[in-house]
PDB file of C-alpha atoms in Angstrom:
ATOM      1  CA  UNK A  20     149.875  80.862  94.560  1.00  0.00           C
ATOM      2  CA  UNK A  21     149.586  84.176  93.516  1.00  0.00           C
ATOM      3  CA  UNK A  22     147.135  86.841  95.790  1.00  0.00           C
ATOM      4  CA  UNK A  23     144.692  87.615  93.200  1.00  0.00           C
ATOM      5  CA  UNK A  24     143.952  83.832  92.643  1.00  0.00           C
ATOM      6  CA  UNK A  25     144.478  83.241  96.752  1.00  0.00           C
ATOM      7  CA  UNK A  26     141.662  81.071  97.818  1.00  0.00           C
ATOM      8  CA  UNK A  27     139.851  81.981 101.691  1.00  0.00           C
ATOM      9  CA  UNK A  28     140.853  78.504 102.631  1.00  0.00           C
ATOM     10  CA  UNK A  29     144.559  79.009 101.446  1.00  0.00           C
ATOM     11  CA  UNK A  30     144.787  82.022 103.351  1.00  0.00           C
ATOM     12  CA  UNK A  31     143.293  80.534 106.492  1.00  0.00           C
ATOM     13  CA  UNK A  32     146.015  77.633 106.037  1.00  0.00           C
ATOM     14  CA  UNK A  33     148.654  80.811 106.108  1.00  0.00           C
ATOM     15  CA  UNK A  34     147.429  82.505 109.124  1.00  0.00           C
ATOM     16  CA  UNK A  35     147.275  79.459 110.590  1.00  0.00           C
ATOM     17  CA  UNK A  36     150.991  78.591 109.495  1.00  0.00           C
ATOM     18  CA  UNK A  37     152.207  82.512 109.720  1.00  0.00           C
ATOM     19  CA  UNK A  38     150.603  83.107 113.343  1.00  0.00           C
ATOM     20  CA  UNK A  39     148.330  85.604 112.174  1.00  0.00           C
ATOM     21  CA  UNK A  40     145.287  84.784 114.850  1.00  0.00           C
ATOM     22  CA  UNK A  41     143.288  87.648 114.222  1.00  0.00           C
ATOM     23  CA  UNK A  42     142.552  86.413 109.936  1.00  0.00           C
ATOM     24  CA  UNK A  43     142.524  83.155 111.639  1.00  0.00           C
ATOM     25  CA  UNK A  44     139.427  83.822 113.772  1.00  0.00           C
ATOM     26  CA  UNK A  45     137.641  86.301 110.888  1.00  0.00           C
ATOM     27  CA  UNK A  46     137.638  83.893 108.391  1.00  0.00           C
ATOM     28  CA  UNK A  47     136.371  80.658 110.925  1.00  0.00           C
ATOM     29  CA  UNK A  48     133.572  83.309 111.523  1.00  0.00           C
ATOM     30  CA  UNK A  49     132.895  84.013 108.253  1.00  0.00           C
ATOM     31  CA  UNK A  50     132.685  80.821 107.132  1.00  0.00           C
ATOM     32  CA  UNK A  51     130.303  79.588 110.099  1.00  0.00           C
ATOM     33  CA  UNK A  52     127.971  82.533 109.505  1.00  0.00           C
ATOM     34  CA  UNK A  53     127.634  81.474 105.710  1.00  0.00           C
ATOM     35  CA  UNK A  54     129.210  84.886 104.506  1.00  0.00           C
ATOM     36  CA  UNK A  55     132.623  82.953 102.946  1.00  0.00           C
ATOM     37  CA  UNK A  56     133.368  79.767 101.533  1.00  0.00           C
ATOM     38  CA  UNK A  57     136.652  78.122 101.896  1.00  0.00           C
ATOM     39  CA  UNK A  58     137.027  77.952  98.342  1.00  0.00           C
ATOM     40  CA  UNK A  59     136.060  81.431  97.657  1.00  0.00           C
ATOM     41  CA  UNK A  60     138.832  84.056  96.300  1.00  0.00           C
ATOM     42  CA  UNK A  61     140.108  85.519  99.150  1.00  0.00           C
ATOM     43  CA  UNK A  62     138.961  89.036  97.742  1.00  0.00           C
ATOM     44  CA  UNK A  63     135.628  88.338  99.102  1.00  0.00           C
ATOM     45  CA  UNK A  64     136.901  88.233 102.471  1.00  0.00           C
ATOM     46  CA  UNK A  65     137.690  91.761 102.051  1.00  0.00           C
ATOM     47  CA  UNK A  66     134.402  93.009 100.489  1.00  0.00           C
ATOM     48  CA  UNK A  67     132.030  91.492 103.477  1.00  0.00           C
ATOM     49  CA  UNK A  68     130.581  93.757 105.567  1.00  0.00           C
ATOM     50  CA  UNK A  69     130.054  93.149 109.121  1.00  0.00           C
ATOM     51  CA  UNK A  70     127.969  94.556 111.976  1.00  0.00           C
ATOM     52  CA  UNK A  71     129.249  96.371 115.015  1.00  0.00           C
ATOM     53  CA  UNK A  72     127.933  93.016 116.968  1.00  0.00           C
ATOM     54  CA  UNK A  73     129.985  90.349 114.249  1.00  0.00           C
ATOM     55  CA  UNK A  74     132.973  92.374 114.652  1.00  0.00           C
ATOM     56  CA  UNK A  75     133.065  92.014 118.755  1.00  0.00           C
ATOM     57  CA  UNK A  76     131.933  88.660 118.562  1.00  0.00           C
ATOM     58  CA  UNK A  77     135.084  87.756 116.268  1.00  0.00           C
ATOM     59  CA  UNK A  78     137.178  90.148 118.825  1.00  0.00           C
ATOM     60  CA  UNK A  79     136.086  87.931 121.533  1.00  0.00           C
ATOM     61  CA  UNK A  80     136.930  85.033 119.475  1.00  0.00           C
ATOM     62  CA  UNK A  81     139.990  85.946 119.211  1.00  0.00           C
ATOM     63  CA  UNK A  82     140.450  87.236 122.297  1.00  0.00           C
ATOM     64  CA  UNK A  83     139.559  83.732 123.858  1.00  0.00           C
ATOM     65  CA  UNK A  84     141.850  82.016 121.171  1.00  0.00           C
ATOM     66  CA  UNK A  85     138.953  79.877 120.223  1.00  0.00           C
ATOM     67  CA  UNK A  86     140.970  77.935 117.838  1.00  0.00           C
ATOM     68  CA  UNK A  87     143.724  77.298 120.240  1.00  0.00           C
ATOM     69  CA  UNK A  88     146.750  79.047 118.246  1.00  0.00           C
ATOM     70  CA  UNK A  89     148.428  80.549 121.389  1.00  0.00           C
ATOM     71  CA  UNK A  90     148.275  78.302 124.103  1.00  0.00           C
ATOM     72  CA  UNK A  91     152.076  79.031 125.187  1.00  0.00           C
ATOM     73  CA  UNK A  92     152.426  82.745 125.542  1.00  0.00           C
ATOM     74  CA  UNK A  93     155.171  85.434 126.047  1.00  0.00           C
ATOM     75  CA  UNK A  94     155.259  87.244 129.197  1.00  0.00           C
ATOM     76  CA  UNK A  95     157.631  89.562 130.276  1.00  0.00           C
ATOM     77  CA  UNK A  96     158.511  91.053 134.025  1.00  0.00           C
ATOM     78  CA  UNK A  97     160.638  93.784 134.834  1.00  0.00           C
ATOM     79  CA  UNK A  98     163.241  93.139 137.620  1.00  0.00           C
ATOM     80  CA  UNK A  99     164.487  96.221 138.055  1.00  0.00           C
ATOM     81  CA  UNK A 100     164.683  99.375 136.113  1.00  0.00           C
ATOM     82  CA  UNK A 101     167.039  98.150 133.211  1.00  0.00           C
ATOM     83  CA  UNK A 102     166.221  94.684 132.981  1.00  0.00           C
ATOM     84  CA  UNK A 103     163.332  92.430 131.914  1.00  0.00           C
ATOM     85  CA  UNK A 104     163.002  88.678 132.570  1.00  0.00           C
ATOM     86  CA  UNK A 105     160.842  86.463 129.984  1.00  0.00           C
ATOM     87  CA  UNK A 106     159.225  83.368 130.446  1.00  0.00           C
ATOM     88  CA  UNK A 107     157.013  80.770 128.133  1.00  0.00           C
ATOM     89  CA  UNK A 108     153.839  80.143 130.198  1.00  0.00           C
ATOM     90  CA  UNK A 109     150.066  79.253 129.196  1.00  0.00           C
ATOM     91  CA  UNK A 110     148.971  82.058 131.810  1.00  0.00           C
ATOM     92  CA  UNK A 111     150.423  84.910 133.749  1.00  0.00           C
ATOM     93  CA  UNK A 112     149.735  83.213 137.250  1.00  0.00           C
ATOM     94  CA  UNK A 113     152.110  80.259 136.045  1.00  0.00           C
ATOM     95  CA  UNK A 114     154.454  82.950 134.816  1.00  0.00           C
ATOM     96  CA  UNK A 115     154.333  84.800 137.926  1.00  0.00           C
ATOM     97  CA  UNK A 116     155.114  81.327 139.656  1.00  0.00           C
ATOM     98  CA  UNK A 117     157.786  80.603 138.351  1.00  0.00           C
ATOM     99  CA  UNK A 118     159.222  84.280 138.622  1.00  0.00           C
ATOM    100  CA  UNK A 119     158.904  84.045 142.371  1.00  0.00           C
ATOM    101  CA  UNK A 120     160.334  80.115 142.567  1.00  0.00           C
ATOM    102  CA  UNK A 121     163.779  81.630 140.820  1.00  0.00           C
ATOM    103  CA  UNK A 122     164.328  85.204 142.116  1.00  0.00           C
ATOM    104  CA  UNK A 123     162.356  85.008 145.628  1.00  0.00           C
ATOM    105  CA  UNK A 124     159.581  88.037 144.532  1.00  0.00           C
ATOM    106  CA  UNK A 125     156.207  88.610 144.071  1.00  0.00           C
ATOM    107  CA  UNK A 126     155.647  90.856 140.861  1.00  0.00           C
ATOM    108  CA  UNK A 127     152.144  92.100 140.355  1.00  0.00           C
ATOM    109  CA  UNK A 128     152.526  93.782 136.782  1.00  0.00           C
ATOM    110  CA  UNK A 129     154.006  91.071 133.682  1.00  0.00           C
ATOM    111  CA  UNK A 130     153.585  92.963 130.190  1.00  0.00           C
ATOM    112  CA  UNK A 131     151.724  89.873 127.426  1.00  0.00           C
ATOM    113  CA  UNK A 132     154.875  90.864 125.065  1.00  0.00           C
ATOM    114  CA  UNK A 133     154.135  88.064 122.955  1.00  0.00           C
ATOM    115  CA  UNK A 134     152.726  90.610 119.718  1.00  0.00           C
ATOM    116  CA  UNK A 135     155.931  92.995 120.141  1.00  0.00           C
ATOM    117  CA  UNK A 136     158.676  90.259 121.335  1.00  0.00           C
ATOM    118  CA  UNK A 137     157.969  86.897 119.400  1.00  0.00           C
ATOM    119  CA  UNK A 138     159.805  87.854 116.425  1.00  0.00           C
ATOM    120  CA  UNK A 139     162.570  89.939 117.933  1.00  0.00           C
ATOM    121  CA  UNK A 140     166.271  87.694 117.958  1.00  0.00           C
ATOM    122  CA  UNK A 141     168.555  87.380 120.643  1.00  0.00           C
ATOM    123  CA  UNK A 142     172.101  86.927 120.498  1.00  0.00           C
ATOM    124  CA  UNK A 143     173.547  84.120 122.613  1.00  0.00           C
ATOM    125  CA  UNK A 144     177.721  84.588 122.575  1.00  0.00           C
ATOM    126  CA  UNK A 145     178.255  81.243 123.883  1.00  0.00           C
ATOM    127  CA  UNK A 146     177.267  79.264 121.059  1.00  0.00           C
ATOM    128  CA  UNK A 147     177.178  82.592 118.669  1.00  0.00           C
ATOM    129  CA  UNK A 148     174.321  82.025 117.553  1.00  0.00           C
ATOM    130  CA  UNK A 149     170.754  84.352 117.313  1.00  0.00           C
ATOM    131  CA  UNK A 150     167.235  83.120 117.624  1.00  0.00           C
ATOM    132  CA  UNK A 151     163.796  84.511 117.899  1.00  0.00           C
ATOM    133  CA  UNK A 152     161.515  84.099 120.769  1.00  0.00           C
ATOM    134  CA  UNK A 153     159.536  82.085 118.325  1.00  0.00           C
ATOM    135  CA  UNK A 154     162.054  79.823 117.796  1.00  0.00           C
ATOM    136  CA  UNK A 155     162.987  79.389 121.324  1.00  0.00           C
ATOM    137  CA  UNK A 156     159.269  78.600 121.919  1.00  0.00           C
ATOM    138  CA  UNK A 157     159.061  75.749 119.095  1.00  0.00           C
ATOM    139  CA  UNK A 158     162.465  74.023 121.108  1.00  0.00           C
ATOM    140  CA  UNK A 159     160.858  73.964 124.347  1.00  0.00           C
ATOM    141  CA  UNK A 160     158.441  71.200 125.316  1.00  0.00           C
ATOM    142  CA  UNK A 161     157.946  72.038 129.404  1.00  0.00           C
ATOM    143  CA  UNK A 162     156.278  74.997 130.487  1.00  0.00           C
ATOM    144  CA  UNK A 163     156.431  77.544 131.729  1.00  0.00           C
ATOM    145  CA  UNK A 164     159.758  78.401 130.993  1.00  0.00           C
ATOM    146  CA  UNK A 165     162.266  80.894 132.067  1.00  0.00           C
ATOM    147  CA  UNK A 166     163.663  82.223 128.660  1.00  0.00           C
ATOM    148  CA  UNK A 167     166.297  84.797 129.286  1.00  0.00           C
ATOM    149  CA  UNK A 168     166.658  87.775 131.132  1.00  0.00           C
ATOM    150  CA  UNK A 169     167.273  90.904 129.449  1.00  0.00           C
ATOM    151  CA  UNK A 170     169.100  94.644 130.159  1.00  0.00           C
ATOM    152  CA  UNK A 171     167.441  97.501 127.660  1.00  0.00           C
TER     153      UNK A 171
END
């Protein structure tokens, strides 16, 4: 479908498909609040204005993850001054959990690394093969998870 012909409810399918939460939550807002239609162009999402108020309440929104796109999230903890463990976990605490169950420690400060890691591939020589966080995440069905552990 080409942009300029892109309907509000197309592009709400593709943030929903594309992970983009944030569009997600703006145009379920929009649409509740009578300022969009789903089968509006999607141009009109851009021209809306909103209030100081609309705008936090969508940030909260999203913030919340009202429409339950992230429930599995991407935490990272840093083991020592080179290295960073991951884990797939619907909170920090069960992150954190699971951290001390495997290396014996208590870490206070995880880093949500889910915006900056999800995309980024890792190489795994033994089968010589790379994959994405994201795709890791799709192949896992118990969580949390340890992931992989990681020297920068």
């Amino acid at each position: 479908m080409k942009a300029n012909h892109q309907t509000i409810q197309s592009l709400f399918q593709d943030a929903i498909r594309y992970d983009e939460p944030y569009t997600a939550h703006l145009i379920y807002f929009a649409t509740r609040k009578g300022k969009v239609e789903m089968q509006d162009p999607a141009a009109k999402l851009y021209e809306m204005t909103l209030t100081r108020e609309e705008q936090d309440k969508i940030r909260d929104m999203h913030t919340a993850d009202k429409l339950g796109m992230r429930t599995i999230k991407l935490y990272a903890i840093k083991r020592n001054p080179t290295n960073y463990v991951f884990y797939f976990a619907s909170n920090a605490w069960d992150a954190r959990e699971l951290h001390h169950q495997l290396y014996g420690c208590w870490e206070n400060h995880l880093i949500s690394a889910y915006n900056q890691m999800i995309d980024k591939g890792l190489y795994f020589p033994d089968r010589k093969i790379t994959r994405t966080f994201r795709e890791l995440m799709k192949e896992t069905v118990v969580f949390p998870r340890w992931v992989c552990e990681v020297g920068m």
